[in-house]
mmCIF file of C-alpha atoms in Angstrom:
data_model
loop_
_atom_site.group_PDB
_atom_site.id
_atom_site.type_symbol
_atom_site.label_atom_id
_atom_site.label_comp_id
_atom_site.label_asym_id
_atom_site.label_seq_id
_atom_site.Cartn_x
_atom_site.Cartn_y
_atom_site.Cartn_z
ATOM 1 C CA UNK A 1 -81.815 -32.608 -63.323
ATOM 2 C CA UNK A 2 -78.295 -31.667 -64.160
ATOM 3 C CA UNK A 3 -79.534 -28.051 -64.490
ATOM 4 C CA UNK A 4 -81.323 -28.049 -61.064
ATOM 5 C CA UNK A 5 -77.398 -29.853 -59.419
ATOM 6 C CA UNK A 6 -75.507 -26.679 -61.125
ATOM 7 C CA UNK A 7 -78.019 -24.185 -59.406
ATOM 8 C CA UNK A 8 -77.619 -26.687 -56.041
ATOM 9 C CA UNK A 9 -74.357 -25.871 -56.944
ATOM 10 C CA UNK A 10 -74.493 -22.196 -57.278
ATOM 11 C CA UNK A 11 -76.328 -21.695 -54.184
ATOM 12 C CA UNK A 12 -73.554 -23.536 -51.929
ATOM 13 C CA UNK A 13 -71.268 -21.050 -53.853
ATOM 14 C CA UNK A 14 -73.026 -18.479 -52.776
ATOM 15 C CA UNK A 15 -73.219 -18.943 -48.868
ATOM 16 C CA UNK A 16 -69.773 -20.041 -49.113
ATOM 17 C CA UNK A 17 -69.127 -16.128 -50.661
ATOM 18 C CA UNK A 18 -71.351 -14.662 -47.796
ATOM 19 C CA UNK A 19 -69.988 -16.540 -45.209
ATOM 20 C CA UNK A 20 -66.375 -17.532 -45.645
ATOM 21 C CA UNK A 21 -65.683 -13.656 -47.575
ATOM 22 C CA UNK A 22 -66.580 -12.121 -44.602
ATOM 23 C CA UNK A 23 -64.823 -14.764 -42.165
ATOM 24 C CA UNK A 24 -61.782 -13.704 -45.391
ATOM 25 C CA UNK A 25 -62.459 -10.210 -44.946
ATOM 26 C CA UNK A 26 -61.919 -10.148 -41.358
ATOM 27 C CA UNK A 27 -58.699 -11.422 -41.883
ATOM 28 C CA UNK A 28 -57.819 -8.805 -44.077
ATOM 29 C CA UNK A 29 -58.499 -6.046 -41.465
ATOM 30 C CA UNK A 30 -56.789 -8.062 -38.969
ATOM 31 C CA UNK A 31 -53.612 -7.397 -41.751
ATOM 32 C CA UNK A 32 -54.209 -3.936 -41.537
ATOM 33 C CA UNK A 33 -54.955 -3.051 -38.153
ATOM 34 C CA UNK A 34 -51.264 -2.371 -37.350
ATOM 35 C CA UNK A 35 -48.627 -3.287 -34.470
ATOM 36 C CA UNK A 36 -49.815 -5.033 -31.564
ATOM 37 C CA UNK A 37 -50.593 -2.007 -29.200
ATOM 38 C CA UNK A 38 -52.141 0.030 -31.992
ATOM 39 C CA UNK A 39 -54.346 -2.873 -33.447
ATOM 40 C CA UNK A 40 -55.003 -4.538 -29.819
ATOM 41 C CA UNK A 41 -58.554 -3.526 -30.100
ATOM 42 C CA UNK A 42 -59.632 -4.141 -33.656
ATOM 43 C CA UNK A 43 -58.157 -7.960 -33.237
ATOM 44 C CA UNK A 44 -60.213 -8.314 -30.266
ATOM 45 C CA UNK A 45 -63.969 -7.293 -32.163
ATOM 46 C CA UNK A 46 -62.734 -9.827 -35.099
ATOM 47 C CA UNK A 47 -61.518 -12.437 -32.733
ATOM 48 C CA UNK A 48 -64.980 -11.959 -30.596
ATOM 49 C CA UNK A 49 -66.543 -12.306 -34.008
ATOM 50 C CA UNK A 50 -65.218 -15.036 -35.974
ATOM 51 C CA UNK A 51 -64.312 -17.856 -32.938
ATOM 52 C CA UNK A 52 -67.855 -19.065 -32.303
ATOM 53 C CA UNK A 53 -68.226 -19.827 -36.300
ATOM 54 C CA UNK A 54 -64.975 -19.586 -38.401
ATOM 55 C CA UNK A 55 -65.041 -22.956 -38.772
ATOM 56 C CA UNK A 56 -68.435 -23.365 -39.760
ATOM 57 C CA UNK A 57 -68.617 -21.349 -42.446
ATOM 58 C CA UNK A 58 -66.193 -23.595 -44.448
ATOM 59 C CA UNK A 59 -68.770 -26.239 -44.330
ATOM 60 C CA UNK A 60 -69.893 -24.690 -47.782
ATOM 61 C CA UNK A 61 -66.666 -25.502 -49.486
ATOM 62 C CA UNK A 62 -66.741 -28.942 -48.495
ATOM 63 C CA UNK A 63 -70.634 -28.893 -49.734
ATOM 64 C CA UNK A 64 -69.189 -27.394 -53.080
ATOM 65 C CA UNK A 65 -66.442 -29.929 -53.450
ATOM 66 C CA UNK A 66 -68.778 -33.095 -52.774
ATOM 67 C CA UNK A 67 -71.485 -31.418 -55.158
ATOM 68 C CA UNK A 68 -68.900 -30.472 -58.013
ATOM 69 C CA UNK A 69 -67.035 -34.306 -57.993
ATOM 70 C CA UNK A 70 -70.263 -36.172 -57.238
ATOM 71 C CA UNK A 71 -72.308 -34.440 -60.156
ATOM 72 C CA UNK A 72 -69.721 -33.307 -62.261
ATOM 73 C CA UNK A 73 -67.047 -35.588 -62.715
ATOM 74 C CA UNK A 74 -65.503 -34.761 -65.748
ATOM 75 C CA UNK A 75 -65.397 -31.177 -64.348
ATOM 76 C CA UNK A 76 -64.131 -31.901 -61.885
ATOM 77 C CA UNK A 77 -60.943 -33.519 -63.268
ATOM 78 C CA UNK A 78 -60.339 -31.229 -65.482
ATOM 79 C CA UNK A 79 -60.301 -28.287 -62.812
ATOM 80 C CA UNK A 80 -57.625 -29.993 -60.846
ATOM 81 C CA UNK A 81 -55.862 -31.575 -63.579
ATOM 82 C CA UNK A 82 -55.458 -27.966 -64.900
ATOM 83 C CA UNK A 83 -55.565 -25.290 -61.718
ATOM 84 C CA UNK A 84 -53.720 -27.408 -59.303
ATOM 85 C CA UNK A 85 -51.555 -23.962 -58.614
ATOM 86 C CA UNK A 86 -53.697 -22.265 -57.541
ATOM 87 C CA UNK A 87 -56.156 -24.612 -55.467
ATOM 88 C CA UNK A 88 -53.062 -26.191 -53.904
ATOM 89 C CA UNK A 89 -52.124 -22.444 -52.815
ATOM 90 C CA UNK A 90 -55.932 -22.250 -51.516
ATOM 91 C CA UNK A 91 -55.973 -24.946 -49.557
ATOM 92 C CA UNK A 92 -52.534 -24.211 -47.719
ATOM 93 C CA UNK A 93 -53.615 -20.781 -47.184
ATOM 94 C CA UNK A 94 -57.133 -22.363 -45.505
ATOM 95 C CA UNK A 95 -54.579 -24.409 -43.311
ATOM 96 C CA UNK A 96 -52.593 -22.135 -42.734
ATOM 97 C CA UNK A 97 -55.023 -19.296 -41.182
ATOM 98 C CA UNK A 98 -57.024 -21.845 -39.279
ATOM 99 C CA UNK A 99 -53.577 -22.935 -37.470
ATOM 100 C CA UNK A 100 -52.877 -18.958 -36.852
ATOM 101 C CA UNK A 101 -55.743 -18.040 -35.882
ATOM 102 C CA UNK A 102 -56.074 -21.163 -33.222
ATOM 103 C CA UNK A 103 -52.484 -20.990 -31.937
ATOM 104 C CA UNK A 104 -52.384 -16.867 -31.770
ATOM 105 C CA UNK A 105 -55.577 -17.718 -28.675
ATOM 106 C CA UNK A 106 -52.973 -19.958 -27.101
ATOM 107 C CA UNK A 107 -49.680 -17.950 -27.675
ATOM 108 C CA UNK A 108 -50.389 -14.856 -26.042
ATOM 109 C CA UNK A 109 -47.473 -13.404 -25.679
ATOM 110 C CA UNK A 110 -44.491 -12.128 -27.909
ATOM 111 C CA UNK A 111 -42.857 -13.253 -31.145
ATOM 112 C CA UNK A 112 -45.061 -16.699 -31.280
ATOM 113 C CA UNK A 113 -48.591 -14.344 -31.394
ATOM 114 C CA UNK A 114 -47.212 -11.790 -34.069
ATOM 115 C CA UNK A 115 -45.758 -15.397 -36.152
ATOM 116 C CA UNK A 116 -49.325 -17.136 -35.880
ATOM 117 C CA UNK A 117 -51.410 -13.653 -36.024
ATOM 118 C CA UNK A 118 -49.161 -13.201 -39.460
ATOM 119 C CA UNK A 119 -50.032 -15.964 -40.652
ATOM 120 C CA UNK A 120 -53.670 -15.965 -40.445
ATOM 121 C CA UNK A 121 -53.928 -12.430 -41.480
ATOM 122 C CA UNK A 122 -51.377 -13.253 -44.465
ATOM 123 C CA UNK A 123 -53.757 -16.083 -45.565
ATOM 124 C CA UNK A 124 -56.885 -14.317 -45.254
ATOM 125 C CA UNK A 125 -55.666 -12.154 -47.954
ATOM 126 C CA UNK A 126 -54.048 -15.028 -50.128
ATOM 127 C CA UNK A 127 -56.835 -17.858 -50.092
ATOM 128 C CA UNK A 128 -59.887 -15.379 -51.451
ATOM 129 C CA UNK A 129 -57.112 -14.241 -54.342
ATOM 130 C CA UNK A 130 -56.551 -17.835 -55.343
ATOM 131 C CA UNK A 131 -60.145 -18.546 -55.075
ATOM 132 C CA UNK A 132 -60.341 -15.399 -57.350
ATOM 133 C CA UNK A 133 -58.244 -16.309 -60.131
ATOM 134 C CA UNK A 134 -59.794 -20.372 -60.642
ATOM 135 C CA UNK A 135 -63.224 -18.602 -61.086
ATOM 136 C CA UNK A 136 -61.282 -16.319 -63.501
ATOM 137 C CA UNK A 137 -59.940 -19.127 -65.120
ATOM 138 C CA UNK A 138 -62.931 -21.473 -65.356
ATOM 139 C CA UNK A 139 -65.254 -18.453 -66.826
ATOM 140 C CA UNK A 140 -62.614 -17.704 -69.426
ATOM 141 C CA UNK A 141 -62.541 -21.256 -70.887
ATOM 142 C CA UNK A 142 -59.395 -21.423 -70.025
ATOM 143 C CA UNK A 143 -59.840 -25.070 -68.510
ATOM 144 C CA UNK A 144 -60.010 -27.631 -71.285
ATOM 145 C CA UNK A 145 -62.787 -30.328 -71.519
ATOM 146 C CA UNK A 146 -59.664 -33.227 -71.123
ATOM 147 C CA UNK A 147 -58.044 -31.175 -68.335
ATOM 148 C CA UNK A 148 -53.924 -31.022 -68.034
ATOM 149 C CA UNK A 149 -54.646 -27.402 -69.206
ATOM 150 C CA UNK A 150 -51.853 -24.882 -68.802
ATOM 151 C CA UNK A 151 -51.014 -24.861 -65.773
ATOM 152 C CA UNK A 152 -49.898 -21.541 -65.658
ATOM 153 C CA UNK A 153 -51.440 -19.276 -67.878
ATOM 154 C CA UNK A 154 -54.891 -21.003 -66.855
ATOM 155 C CA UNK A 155 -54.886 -18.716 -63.930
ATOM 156 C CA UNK A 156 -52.591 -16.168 -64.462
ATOM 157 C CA UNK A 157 -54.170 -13.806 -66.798
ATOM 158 C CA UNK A 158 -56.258 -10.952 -66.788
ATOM 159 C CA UNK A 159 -59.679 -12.581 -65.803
ATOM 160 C CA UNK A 160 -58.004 -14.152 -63.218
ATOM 161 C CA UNK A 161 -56.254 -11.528 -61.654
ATOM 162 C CA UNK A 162 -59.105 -9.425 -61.603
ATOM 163 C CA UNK A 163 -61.329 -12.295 -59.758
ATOM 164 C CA UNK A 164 -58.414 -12.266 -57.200
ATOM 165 C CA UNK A 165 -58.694 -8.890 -56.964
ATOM 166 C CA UNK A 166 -62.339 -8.069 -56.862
ATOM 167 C CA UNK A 167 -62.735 -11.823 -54.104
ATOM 168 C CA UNK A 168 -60.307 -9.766 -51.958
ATOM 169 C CA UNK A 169 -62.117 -6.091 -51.768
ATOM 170 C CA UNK A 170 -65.259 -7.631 -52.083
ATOM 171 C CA UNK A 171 -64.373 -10.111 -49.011
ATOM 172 C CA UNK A 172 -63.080 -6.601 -47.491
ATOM 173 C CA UNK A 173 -66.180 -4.759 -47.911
ATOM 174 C CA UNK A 174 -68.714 -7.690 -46.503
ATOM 175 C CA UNK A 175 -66.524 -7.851 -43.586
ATOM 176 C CA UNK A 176 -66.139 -4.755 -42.866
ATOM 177 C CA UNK A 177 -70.109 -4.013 -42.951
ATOM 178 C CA UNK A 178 -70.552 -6.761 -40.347
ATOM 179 C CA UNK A 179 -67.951 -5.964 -37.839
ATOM 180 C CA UNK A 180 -69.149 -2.213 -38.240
ATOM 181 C CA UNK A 181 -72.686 -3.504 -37.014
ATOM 182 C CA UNK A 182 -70.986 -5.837 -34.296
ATOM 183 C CA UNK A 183 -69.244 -2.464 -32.986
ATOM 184 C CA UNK A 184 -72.329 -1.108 -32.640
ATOM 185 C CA UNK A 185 -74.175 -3.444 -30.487
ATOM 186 C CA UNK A 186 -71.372 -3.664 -27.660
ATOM 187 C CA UNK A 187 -71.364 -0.307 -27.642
ATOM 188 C CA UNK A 188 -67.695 0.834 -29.068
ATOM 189 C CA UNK A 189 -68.482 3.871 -31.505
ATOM 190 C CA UNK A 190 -64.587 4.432 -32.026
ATOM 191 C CA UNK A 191 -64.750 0.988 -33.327
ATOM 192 C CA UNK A 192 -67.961 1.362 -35.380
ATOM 193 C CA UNK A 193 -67.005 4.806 -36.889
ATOM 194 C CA UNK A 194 -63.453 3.006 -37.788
ATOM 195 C CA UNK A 195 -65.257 -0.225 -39.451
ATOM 196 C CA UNK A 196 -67.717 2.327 -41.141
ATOM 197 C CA UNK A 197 -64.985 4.347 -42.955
ATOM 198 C CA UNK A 198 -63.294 0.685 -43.873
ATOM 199 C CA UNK A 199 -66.841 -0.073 -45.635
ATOM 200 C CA UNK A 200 -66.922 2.866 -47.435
ATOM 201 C CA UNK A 201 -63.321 2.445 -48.333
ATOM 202 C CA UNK A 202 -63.783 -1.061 -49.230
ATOM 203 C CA UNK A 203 -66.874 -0.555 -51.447
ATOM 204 C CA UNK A 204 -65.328 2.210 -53.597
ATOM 205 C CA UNK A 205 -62.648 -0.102 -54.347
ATOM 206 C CA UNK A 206 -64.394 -3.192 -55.498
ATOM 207 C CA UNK A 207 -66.873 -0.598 -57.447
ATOM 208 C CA UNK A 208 -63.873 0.895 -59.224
ATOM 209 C CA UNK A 209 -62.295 -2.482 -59.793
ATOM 210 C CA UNK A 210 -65.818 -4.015 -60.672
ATOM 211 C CA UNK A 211 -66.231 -1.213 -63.401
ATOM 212 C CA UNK A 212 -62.566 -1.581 -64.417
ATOM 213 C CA UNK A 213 -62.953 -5.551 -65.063
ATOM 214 C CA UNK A 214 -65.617 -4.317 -67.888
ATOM 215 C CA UNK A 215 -63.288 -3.033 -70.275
ATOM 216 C CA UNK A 216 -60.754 -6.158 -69.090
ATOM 217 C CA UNK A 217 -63.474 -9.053 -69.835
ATOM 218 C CA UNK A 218 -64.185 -6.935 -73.387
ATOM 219 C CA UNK A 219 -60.528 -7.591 -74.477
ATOM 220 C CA UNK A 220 -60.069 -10.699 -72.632
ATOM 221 C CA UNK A 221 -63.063 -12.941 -72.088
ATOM 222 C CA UNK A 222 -65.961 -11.917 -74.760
ATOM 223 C CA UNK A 223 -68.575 -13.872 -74.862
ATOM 224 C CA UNK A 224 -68.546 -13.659 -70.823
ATOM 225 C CA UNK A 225 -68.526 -9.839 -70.849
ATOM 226 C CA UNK A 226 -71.458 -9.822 -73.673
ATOM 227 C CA UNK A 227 -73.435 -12.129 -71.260
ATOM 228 C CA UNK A 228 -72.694 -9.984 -68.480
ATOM 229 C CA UNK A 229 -73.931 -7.085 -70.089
ATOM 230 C CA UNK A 230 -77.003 -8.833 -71.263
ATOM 231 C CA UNK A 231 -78.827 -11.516 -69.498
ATOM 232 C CA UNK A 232 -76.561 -10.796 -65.943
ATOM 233 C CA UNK A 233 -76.891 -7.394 -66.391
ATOM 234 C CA UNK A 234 -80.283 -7.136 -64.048
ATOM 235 C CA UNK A 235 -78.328 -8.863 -61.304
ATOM 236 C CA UNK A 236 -75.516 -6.595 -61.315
ATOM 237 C CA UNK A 237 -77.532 -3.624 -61.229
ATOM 238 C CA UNK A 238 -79.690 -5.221 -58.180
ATOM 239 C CA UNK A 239 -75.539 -5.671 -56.850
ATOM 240 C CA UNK A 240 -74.835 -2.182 -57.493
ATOM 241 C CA UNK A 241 -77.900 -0.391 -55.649
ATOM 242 C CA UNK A 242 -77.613 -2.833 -52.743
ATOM 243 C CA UNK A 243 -73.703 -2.351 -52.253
ATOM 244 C CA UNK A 244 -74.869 1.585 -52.443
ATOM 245 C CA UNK A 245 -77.950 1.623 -49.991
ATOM 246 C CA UNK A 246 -75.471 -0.608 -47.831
ATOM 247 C CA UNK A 247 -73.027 2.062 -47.820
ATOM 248 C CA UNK A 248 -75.143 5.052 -46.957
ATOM 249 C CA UNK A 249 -77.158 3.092 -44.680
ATOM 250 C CA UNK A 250 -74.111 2.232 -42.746
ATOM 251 C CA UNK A 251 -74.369 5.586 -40.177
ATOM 252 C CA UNK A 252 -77.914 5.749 -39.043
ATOM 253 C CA UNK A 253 -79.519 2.250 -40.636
ATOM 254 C CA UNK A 254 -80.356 -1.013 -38.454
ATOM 255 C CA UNK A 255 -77.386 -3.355 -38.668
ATOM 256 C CA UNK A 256 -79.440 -6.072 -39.627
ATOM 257 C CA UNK A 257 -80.799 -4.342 -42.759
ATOM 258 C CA UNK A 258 -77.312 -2.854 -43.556
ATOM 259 C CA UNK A 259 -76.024 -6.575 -43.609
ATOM 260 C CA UNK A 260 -78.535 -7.725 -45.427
ATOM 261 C CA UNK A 261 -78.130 -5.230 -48.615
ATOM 262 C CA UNK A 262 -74.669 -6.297 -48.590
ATOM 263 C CA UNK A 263 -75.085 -9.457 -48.604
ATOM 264 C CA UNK A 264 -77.710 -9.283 -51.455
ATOM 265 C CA UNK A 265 -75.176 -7.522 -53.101
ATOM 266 C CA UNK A 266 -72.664 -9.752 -53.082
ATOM 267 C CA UNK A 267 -75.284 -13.179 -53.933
ATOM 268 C CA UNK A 268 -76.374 -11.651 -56.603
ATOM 269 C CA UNK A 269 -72.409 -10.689 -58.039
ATOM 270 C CA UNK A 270 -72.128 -14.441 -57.971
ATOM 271 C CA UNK A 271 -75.685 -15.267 -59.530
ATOM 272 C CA UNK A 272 -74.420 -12.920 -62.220
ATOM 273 C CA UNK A 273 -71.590 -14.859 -62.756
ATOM 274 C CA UNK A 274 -73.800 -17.868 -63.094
ATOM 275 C CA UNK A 275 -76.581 -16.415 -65.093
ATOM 276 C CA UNK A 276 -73.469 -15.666 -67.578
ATOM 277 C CA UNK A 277 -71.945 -18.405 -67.640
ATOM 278 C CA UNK A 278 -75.404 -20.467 -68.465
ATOM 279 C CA UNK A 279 -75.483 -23.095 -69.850
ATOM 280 C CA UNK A 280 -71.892 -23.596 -69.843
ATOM 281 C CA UNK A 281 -69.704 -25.240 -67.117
ATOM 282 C CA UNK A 282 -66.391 -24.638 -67.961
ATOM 283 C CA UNK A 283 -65.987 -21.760 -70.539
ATOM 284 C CA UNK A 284 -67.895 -22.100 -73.931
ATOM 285 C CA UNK A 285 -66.817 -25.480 -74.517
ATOM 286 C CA UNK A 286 -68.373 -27.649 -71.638
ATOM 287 C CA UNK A 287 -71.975 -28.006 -71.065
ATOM 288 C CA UNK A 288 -73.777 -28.431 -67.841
ATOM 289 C CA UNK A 289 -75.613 -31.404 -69.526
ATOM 290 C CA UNK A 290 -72.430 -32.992 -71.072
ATOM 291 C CA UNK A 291 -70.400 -32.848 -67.467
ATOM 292 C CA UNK A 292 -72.889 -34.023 -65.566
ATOM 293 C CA UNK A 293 -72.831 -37.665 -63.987
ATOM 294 C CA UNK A 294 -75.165 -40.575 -64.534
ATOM 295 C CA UNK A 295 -78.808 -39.186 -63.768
ATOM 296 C CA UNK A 296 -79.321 -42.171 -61.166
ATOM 297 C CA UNK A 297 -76.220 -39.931 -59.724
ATOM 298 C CA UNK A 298 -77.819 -36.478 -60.001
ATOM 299 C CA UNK A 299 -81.366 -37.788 -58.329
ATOM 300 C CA UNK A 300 -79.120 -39.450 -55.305
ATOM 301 C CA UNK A 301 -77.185 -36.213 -54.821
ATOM 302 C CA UNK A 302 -80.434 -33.558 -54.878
ATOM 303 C CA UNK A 303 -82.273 -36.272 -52.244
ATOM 304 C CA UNK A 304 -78.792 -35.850 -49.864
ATOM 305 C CA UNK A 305 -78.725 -32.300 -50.603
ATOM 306 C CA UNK A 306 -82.342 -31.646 -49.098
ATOM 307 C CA UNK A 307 -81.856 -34.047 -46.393
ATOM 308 C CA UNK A 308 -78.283 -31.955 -45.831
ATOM 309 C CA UNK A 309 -80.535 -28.622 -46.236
ATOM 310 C CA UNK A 310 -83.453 -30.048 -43.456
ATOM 311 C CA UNK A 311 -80.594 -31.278 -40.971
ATOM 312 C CA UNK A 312 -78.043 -28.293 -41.104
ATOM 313 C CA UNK A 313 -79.515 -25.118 -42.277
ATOM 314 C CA UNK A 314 -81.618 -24.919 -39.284
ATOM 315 C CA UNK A 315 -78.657 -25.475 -36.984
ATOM 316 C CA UNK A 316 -76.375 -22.855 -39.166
ATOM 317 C CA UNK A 317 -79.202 -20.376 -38.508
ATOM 318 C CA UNK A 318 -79.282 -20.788 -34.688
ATOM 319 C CA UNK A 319 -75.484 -20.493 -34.319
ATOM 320 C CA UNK A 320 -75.174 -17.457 -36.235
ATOM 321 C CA UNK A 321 -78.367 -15.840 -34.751
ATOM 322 C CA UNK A 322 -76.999 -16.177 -30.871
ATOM 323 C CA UNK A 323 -73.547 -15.039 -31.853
ATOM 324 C CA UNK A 324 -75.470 -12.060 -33.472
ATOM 325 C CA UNK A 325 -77.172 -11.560 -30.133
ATOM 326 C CA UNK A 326 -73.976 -11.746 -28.666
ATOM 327 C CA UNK A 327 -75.423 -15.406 -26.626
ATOM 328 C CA UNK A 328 -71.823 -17.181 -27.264
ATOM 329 C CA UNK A 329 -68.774 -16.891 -25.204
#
């Protein structure tokens, strides 16, 4: 049972990837779309985008959270006993871009739309960084089973940085791939050919930083690079050939298959990561068996989890099928 709550687990991570990197990745473009007049029109696809569900997709790190304390309490402490940095810096840059990107429909006009559009393109960038680097720390074993870890050096180091790095081109990429497709369907082929170069752009980068972290996590974080190479190796190459079909698919392909390769390509990045990490939970030193709670716990928390899967996944679907069909104002 506590293997079945980590894959539970794994799965919320996963959506939560999908959906909140490319509600990230947005943001990103949004920081690099330029001054006001020049960037007018890129804003306006991501803000058409992202309003009817930006706030929906972060159900899945509130699903993570719950799933993570509930069934893994000693985890759990020791995560934010150790990475408080960095998930402290996450959570204010979550704040922080849902407050810019709310006020910046409100304020309109001048100095109070750049100050709120900053800030919600600024945090788009941060928060999938931080996000980055605790994944980075956590697969290191840099997170001790007592917790009050380092509290520096648990996330600033070389697995870390490049899990910042690769959460923020990888966000990039993802987002860029579905705002080329939404281009498409209203009909703006500046906008699509823009968004399609972006993609391209995007996926070089996280390929290049993807084949760079090999040689890092050989140095830095063995037995995770030896898994990686091993039993997550199938995944990555599944990752690899879908982020590349994605890309040259991107011109003539149907939107809805393009997104779909790149979204298999980034589920199955993470599944990697899980596959490797198997059947540790923090580093080589943690178990999934020994964190787990009380089984009593872990039969309570699958039963909500299906009910939560019966009630919401159905509703999730319908809200991001009529904002695909462009049914939501």
């Amino acid at each position: 049972m506590s293997t079945l709550i980590a894959v539970v687990l794994f799965i919320g991570v996963i959506a939560y990837a999908l959906f909140g990197g490319a509600d990230f990745g947005a943001g990103f473009w949004d920081l690099t779309a330029g001054g006001p007049a020049r960037g007018r029109r890129t804003r306006e696809l991501i803000d058409l985008s992202l309003s009817p569900v930006w706030e929906a997709n972060h159900t899945w790190l509130i699903f993570c959270l719950v799933t993570v304390w509930t069934g893994f309490p000693q985890a759990f402490t020791a995560i934010t006993t150790t990475l408080y940095f960095p998930l402290g810096l996450a959570a204010l840059g979550i704040v922080a871009r849902g407050t810019g990107f709310a006020f910046r429909h409100v304020l309109t006009q001048g100095r109070a739309e750049q100050t709120s559009g900053a800030a919600f393109a600024c945090s788009s960038l941060l928060t999938p960084f931080f996000f980055g680097t605790i994944a980075g720390g956590i697969a290191s074993g840099r997170v001790p089973s007592t917790g009050h870890g380092d509290a520096l050096s648990s996330w600033v180091n070389p697995t870390s940085a490049l899990g910042g790095v690769l959460a923020v081109t990888v966000c990039a990429y993802l987002a860029a791939v579905f705002l080329t497709g939404q281009a498409r369907r209203r009909g703006d082929s500046s906008l699509e050919k823009a968004f399609r170069y972006r993609a391209f752009g995007a996926g070089v980068v996280a390929g290049l930083v993807a084949l760079a972290g090999v040689f890092l996590l050989h140095a830095d974080s063995p037995r995770l690079f030896h898994q990686l190479s091993t039993v997550g190796a199938p995944l990555l190459a599944v990752s690899g050939l879908c982020g590349l079909a994605a890309l040259l698919l991107l011109r003539r392909g149907r939107p809805s298959v393009v997104r779909t390769l790149a979204a298999i390509a980034i589920a199955t990045v993470v599944a990697g990561w899980g596959v490797a990490q198997y059947p540790y939970l923090l580093g080589t030193h943690v178990t999934i068996q020994q964190a787990a709670a009380p089984a009593a716990t872990l039969w309570v928390l699958f039963a909500v989890s299906c009910v939560a899967a019966v009630l919401i996944a159905p509703s999730l679907f319908l809200l991001y099928s009529l904002q695909l069909r462009r049914k939501l104002g």
